[in-house]
Coordinates of C-alpha atoms and ligand atoms in Angstrom, one line a residue:
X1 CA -4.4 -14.1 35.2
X2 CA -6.8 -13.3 32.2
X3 CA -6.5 -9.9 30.2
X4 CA -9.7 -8.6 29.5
X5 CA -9.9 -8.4 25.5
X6 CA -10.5 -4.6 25.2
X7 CA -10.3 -4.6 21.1
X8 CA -11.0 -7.7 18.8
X9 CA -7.3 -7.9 17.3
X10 CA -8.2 -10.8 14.9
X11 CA -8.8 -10.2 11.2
X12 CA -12.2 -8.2 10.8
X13 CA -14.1 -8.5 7.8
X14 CA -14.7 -4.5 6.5
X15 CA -16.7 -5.3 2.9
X16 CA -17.6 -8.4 1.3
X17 CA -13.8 -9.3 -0.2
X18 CA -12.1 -7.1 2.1
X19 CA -10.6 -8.0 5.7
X20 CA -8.0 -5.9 7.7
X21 CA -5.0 -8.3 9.0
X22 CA -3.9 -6.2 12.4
X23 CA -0.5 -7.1 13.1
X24 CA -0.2 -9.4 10.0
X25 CA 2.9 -8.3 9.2
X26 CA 4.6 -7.4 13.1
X27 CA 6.9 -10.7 13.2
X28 CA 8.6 -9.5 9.7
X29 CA 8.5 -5.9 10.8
X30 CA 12.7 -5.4 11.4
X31 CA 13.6 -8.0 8.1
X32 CA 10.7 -5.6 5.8
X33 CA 12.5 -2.6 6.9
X34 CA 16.0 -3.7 5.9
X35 CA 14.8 -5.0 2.7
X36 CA 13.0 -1.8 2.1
X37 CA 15.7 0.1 3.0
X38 CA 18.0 -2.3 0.0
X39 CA 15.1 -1.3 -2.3
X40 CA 15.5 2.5 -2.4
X41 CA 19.1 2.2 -2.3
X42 CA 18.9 1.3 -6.0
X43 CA 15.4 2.9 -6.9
X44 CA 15.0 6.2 -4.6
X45 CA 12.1 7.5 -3.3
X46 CA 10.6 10.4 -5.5
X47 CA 7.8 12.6 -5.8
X48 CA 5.9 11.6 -9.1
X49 CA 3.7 14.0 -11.0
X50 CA 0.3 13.1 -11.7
X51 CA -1.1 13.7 -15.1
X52 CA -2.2 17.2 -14.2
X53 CA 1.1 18.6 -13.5
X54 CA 0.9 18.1 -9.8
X55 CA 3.3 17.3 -7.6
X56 CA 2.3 14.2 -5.3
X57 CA 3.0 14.3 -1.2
X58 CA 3.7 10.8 -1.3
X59 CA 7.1 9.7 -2.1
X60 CA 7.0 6.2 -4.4
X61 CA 9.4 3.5 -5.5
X62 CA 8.4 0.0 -6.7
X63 CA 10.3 -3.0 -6.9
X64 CA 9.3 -6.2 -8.4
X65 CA 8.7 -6.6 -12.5
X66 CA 6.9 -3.9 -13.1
X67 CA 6.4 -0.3 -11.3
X68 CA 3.4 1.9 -10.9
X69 CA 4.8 5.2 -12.4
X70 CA 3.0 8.5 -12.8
X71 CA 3.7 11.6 -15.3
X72 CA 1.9 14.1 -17.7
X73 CA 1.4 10.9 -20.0
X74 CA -0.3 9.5 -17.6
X75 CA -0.6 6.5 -14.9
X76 CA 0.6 3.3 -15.9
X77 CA 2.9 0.4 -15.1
X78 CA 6.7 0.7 -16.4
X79 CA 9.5 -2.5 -16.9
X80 CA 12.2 0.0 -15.8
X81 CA 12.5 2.9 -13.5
X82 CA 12.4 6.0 -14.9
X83 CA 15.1 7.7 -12.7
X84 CA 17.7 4.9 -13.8
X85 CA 16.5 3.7 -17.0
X86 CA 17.1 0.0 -15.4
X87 CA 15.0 -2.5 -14.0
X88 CA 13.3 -2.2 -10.9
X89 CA 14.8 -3.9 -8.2
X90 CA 13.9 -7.2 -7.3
X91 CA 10.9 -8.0 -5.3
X92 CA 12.6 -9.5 -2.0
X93 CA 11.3 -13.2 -1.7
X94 CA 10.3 -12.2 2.4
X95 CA 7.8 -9.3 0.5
X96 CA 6.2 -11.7 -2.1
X97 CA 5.3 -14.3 0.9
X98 CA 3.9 -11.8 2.8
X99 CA 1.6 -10.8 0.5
X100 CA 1.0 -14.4 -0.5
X101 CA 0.2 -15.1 2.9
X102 CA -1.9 -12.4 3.8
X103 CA -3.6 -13.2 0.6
X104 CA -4.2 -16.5 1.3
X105 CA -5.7 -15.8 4.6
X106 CA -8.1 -13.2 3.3
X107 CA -9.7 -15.9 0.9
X108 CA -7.2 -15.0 -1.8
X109 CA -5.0 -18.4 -2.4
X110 CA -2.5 -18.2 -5.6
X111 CA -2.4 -14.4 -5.7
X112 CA 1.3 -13.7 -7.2
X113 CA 2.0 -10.3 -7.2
X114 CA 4.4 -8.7 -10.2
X115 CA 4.7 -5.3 -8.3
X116 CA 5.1 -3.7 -5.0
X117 CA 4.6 -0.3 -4.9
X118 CA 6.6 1.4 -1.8
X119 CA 4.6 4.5 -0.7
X120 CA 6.5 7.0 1.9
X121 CA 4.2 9.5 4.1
X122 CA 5.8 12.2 6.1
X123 CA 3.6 14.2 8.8
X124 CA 0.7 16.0 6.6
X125 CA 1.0 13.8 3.7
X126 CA -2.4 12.5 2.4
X127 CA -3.2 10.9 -0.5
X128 CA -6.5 11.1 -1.6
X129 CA -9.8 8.8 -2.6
X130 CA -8.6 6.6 -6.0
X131 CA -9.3 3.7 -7.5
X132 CA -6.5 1.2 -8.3
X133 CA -7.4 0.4 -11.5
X134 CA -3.7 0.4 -13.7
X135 CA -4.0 -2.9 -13.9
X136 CA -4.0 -5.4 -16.9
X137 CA -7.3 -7.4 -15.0
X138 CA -9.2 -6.8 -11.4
X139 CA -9.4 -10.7 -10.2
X140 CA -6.4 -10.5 -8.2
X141 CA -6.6 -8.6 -4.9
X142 CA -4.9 -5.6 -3.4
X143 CA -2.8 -6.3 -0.3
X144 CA -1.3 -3.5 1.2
X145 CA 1.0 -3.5 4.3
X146 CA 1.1 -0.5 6.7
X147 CA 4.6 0.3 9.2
X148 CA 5.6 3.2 11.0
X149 CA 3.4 5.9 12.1
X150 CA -0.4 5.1 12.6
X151 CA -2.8 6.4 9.7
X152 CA -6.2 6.8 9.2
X153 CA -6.7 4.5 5.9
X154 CA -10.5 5.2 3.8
X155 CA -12.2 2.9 2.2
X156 CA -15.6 3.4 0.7
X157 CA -17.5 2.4 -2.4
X158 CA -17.4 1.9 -5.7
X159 CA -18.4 5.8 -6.4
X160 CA -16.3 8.3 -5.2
X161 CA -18.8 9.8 -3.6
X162 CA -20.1 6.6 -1.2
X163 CA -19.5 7.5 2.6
X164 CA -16.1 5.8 3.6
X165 CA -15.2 3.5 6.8
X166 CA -12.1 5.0 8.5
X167 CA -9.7 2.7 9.9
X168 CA -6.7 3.1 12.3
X169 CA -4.0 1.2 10.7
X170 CA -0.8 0.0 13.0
X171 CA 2.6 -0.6 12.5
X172 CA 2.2 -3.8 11.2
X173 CA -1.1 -3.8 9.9
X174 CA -2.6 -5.4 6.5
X175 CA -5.3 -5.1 4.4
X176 CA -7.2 -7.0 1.3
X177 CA -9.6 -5.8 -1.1
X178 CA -10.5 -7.6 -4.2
X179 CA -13.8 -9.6 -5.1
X180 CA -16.5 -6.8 -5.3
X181 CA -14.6 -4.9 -3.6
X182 CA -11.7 -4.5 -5.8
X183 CA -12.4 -0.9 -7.3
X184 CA -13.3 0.3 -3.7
X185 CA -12.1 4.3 -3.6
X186 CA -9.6 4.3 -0.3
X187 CA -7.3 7.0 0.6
X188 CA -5.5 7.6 3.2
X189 CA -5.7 11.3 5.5
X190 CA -3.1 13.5 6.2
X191 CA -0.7 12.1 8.5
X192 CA -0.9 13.3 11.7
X193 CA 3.1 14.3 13.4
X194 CA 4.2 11.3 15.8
X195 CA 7.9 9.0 16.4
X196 CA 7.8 5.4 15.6
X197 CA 10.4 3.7 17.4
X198 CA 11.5 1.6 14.4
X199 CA 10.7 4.1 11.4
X200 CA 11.0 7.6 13.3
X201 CA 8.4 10.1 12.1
X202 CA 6.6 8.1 9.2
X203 CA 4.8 5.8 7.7
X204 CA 5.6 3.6 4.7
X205 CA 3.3 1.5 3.1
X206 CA 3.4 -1.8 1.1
X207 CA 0.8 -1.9 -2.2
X208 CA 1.5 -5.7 -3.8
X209 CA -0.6 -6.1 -6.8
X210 CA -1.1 -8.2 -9.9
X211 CA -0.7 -5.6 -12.4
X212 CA 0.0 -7.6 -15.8
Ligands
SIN301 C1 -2.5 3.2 -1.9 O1 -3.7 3.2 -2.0 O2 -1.7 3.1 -2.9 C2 -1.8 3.3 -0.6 C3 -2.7 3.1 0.6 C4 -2.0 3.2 1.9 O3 -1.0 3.9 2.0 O4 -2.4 2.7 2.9
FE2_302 FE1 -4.5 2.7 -4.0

């Protein structure tokens, strides 16, 4: 018996040098969660302050050489974890070949991430419309891996104010931006209450980028 194909599930071009991956990431999704879980045993989830003194609703860690960090000095990239004082932990081999991979079949080959930013959303937690623009140079691309609860992920244009595309991301889910469309404002809106059977009631997501 054929299934009628309700929803196109293969990768769907969303700007020129961007494509959403659904289910990219779904065969790793139990092996991402343990190594996840490794991660912020050593280098805990926080809530970082941005520059302005606010607190942020997402909880961050990083692991890999370098971490995104945020504080009244500003936004940057950081060798060691300011909670610690050591290194970040390790970026897990099974996170760098994801993001090669998903990479590679966005149009992206050779992209070799240095940091992984781990970003933690509990129901009502939103971050809003930024550029990712820390980093040292913008030819490498953003991949970022969605899991847990389903969220409504922005992406619009290269001015804040440009209308922005909402997309449904899964468990599972990835996305790449980069070309001219690598300063794209994206955000993601308040996450609506829900239980994941794997992750419970949230939503972690995956930012791999070449920051240095
Ligand atoms: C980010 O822009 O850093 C995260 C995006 C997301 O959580 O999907
Ligand atoms: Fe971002």
């Amino acid at each position: 018996m054929t299934t009628l194909a309700l929803f196109d599930e293969g990768p769907r071009a969303i700007a020129d040098g961007a494509i959403w991956l659904p289910g990219h990431a779904l065969a790793q999704d139990r092996a991402l969660l343990a190594a996840i879980e490794q991660v912020t045993a050593a280098a805990p989830f926080r809530h970082l302050e941005t520059p302005g003194g606010l607190r942020m609703s997402v909880a961050m860690s990083n692991c890999g050489a370098c971490g995104w960090v945020s504080d009244r000095r500003g936004y940057r990239y950081a060798d060691t974890d300011p909670l610690s004082g050591q290194p970040w932990p390790a970026m897990p081999t099974l996170f760098r070949e994801l993001a090669c991979s998903a990479a590679a079949a966005a149009g992206y080959a050779g992209f070799e991430p240095d940091a992984c930013l781990i970003n933690r959303y509990l129901p009502g937690t939103k971050l809003s419309l930024h550029q990712d623009r820390d980093e040292a140079d913008f030819s490498a691309p953003i991949v970022s891996v969605s899991l847990g609860l389903p969220a409504v992920f922005q992406f619009g244009g290269l001015q804040r104010a440009d209308p922005a595309q909402r997309l449904p991301l899964a468990h599972g889910d990835v996305v790449v931006w980069g070309g001219n469309s690598r300063l794209r404002f994206h955000g993601v809106l308040a996450l609506k209450p829900g239980h994941h059977p794997l992750l419970g009631e949230q939503r972690i997501n995956l930012t791999f980028r070449r920051a240095r």
